[in-house]
Amino acid sequence: MKIPFATFKPMHDEIRKDLDQAYNKVIDSNYFIQGKECELFEKEFADYCNAKYCVGVATGLDALYLILRAMNIGNGDEVIVPSNTYIATALAVSYCGATPIFVEPELETYNINPALIEEKITDQTKAIIAVHLQGRPADMDAVNEIAKKHNLYVIEDAAQAHGTEYKGQKVGTLSDAAGFSFYPGKNLGALGDGGAVVTNNKEIADKVRALGNYGSDYKYHHIYKGTNSRLDEIQSAFLRCKLPHLDKWNEYRRNVANKYFEGIKNPLIKLPLKDSEDYRHIYHVFVIRCAKRDELEKYLNENGIGTVKHYPIPMHLQEAYKDLNIKEGSLPIAEEISKTVLSIPMYYGMTDEEVNYVIDKLNAFK
Ligand SMILES: *Cc1c(COP(=O)(O)O)cnc(C)c1O
């Protein structure tokens, strides 16, 4: 049996007609940038998140970068980010000229450990980026309390968390502003790159919109040295087809996760923390840990099961960040995660037969 790590096929087969129609509608409209589809998607995604504002941008990385710029964060400033996340979180900080300061996650949740944030706060600290990694919400109450005490901005990196809920509230409105990615592999993915900023703060929304449009507030009038980062009409139209299905697709993933939780019984394999009422997970990925990770990966791949490591090299040990001069051993939890994690197949449309095959193979691993 061959089981991919992920596939879009069941999702796209289900809405194929809508996607075809969307594509034709955009061609016929003669508008490809800054038209009706983007405007409508922004409204629909803001409503979905129960937020006042949504601004479409080109990528998830840009969403974070533009939020930081809108907060006037730049040279000489420090921004706290988790030591275990996709590198885009830190790159957004670097792009605006500030320095990412890594704080270790909790091994159980993979999310930033609020108890370790305060010791990293200095006079230069301007913001904390909390990442809802893997689709599990970070502990936003704890993060917001620290930020309030030290007068810092809070940003959510919600690139893996479309529809994730924390204490009954959708992520995206649990901070000053949130960055979403619509990279195809995310739970809400375009058929290309895309991203959005979600916020209840009008000033941030307006500034992000201007910054992503060459710093322009109206045509040929430029108030900032901005960039070009916009969500195009085709991607907006595709995203509008998908958004109404997102909750159902997320629920499907939660069911697959529950089967994994019930079925995987192998003392060599550590399962992630199950979601709960207060921490509603959307299982963007299902990450297990194993001391013999590389052996396990080889074994699964040989049995036709696709896997990915999220992520194999922590950011502080990447060549790109050697200027930060953070030695191996100084962020042991991020390092432990990089050596032991393995993501197993998780996608909408995964059949019981496929799920059971993965479970059986995992249980047979010695
Ligand atoms: C995907 C991702 C990003 C970046 O999104 P892009 O759209 O690929 O630029 C940022 N942060 C996290 C946690 C991500 O998973």
CSV table of N, CA and C and ligand atoms in Angstrom, one decimal, residues 58-64 84-90 92 129 131-134 157-162 179-186 192-196 284 310-311, ligand 1:
chain,number,residue,atom,x,y,z
A,58,ALA,N,0.9,38.7,-0.3
A,58,ALA,CA,1.4,37.7,-1.2
A,58,ALA,C,1.8,36.4,-0.6
A,59,THR,N,2.2,36.4,0.7
A,59,THR,CA,2.7,35.1,1.3
A,59,THR,C,2.5,35.3,2.9
A,60,GLY,N,2.6,34.2,3.5
A,60,GLY,CA,2.6,34.2,5.0
A,60,GLY,C,3.8,34.9,5.6
A,61,LEU,N,4.9,34.7,5.0
A,61,LEU,CA,6.1,35.5,5.4
A,61,LEU,C,5.9,37.0,5.3
A,62,ASP,N,5.3,37.4,4.2
A,62,ASP,CA,5.0,38.9,4.0
A,62,ASP,C,4.0,39.3,5.1
A,63,ALA,N,3.1,38.5,5.4
A,63,ALA,CA,2.1,38.9,6.4
A,63,ALA,C,2.8,39.3,7.7
A,64,LEU,N,3.7,38.4,8.2
A,64,LEU,CA,4.4,38.7,9.4
A,64,LEU,C,5.3,39.9,9.3
A,84,ASN,N,11.5,26.8,18.1
A,84,ASN,CA,11.0,25.7,17.2
A,84,ASN,C,9.8,26.1,16.4
A,85,THR,N,10.1,26.6,15.2
A,85,THR,CA,9.1,27.0,14.3
A,85,THR,C,9.6,26.9,12.9
A,86,TYR,N,8.8,27.1,11.9
A,86,TYR,CA,9.3,27.2,10.5
A,86,TYR,C,10.1,28.5,10.5
A,87,ILE,N,11.2,28.5,9.7
A,87,ILE,CA,12.2,29.6,9.7
A,87,ILE,C,11.6,31.0,9.3
A,88,ALA,N,10.4,30.9,8.6
A,88,ALA,CA,9.8,32.2,8.1
A,88,ALA,C,9.5,33.1,9.3
A,89,THR,N,9.1,32.5,10.4
A,89,THR,CA,8.8,33.4,11.6
A,89,THR,C,10.0,34.3,11.9
A,90,ALA,N,11.2,33.7,12.0
A,90,ALA,CA,12.4,34.5,12.3
A,90,ALA,C,12.8,35.4,11.1
A,92,ALA,N,11.0,36.9,9.0
A,92,ALA,CA,10.2,38.1,9.0
A,92,ALA,C,10.8,39.2,9.9
A,129,ILE,N,6.3,37.1,19.1
A,129,ILE,CA,5.5,36.3,18.1
A,129,ILE,C,5.2,35.0,18.7
A,131,VAL,N,3.6,31.4,17.9
A,131,VAL,CA,3.2,30.6,16.7
A,131,VAL,C,2.3,29.5,17.2
A,132,HIS,N,1.2,29.3,16.5
A,132,HIS,CA,0.3,28.2,16.8
A,132,HIS,C,0.7,27.0,16.0
A,133,LEU,N,1.8,26.4,16.4
A,133,LEU,CA,2.5,25.4,15.6
A,133,LEU,C,1.7,24.1,15.5
A,134,GLN,N,1.8,23.6,14.3
A,134,GLN,CA,1.1,22.3,14.0
A,134,GLN,C,-0.4,22.4,13.9
A,157,ASP,N,1.6,34.1,14.7
A,157,ASP,CA,1.9,33.4,13.5
A,157,ASP,C,0.9,32.3,13.4
A,158,ALA,N,-0.1,32.5,12.6
A,158,ALA,CA,-1.2,31.5,12.4
A,158,ALA,C,-1.2,30.8,11.1
A,159,ALA,N,0.0,30.7,10.5
A,159,ALA,CA,0.2,30.1,9.2
A,159,ALA,C,-0.2,28.6,9.2
A,160,GLN,N,-0.2,28.0,10.3
A,160,GLN,CA,-0.6,26.6,10.4
A,160,GLN,C,-1.9,26.4,11.1
A,161,ALA,N,-2.7,27.5,11.3
A,161,ALA,CA,-3.8,27.4,12.3
A,161,ALA,C,-5.1,28.0,11.8
A,162,HIS,N,-5.5,27.8,10.6
A,162,HIS,CA,-6.8,28.4,10.1
A,162,HIS,C,-7.9,27.7,10.7
A,179,GLY,N,-0.7,36.7,11.3
A,179,GLY,CA,-0.3,36.5,9.9
A,179,GLY,C,-0.7,35.0,9.6
A,180,PHE,N,-1.4,34.9,8.4
A,180,PHE,CA,-1.9,33.6,7.9
A,180,PHE,C,-1.1,33.4,6.6
A,181,SER,N,-0.9,32.1,6.3
A,181,SER,CA,-0.3,31.7,5.0
A,181,SER,C,-1.4,30.9,4.3
A,182,PHE,N,-1.4,31.1,2.9
A,182,PHE,CA,-2.3,30.2,2.1
A,182,PHE,C,-1.4,29.4,1.2
A,183,TYR,N,-0.2,29.1,1.6
A,183,TYR,CA,0.7,28.1,0.8
A,183,TYR,C,-0.2,26.9,0.6
A,184,PRO,N,-0.1,26.2,-0.6
A,184,PRO,CA,-1.0,25.1,-0.9
A,184,PRO,C,-1.1,24.1,0.2
A,185,GLY,N,-0.1,23.8,0.9
A,185,GLY,CA,-0.1,22.7,1.9
A,185,GLY,C,-0.8,23.0,3.2
A,186,LYS,N,-1.1,24.3,3.4
A,186,LYS,CA,-1.7,24.7,4.7
A,186,LYS,C,-3.2,24.2,4.7
A,192,GLY,N,-1.3,28.3,-5.2
A,192,GLY,CA,-0.1,29.0,-5.4
A,192,GLY,C,0.2,29.7,-4.1
A,193,ASP,N,1.0,30.8,-4.1
A,193,ASP,CA,1.3,31.5,-2.8
A,193,ASP,C,0.2,32.5,-2.5
A,194,GLY,N,0.0,32.7,-1.2
A,194,GLY,CA,-0.9,33.7,-0.7
A,194,GLY,C,-0.8,33.9,0.8
A,195,GLY,N,-1.3,35.0,1.3
A,195,GLY,CA,-1.2,35.2,2.8
A,195,GLY,C,-2.2,36.3,3.2
A,196,ALA,N,-2.4,36.5,4.5
A,196,ALA,CA,-3.3,37.5,4.9
A,196,ALA,C,-2.9,38.0,6.3
A,284,HIS,N,-2.8,20.5,11.5
A,284,HIS,CA,-2.1,20.8,10.2
A,284,HIS,C,-1.1,19.7,9.9
A,310,HIS,N,9.3,18.0,10.7
A,310,HIS,CA,9.1,19.4,11.0
A,310,HIS,C,9.7,19.8,12.3
A,311,TYR,N,11.0,20.2,12.4
A,311,TYR,CA,11.9,20.5,11.3
A,311,TYR,C,13.2,19.9,11.6
B,1,LIG,C1,4.2,28.3,6.1
B,1,LIG,C2,4.6,29.1,7.3
B,1,LIG,C3,5.0,30.4,7.2
B,1,LIG,C4,5.2,31.1,5.9
B,1,LIG,O1,4.2,31.1,5.0
B,1,LIG,P1,4.5,31.3,3.4
B,1,LIG,O2,3.1,31.5,2.9
B,1,LIG,O3,5.1,30.0,3.0
B,1,LIG,O4,5.4,32.4,3.3
B,1,LIG,C5,5.3,31.1,8.4
B,1,LIG,N1,5.2,30.5,9.6
B,1,LIG,C6,4.9,29.3,9.7
B,1,LIG,C7,4.8,28.7,11.1
B,1,LIG,C8,4.6,28.5,8.6
B,1,LIG,O5,4.3,27.2,8.7
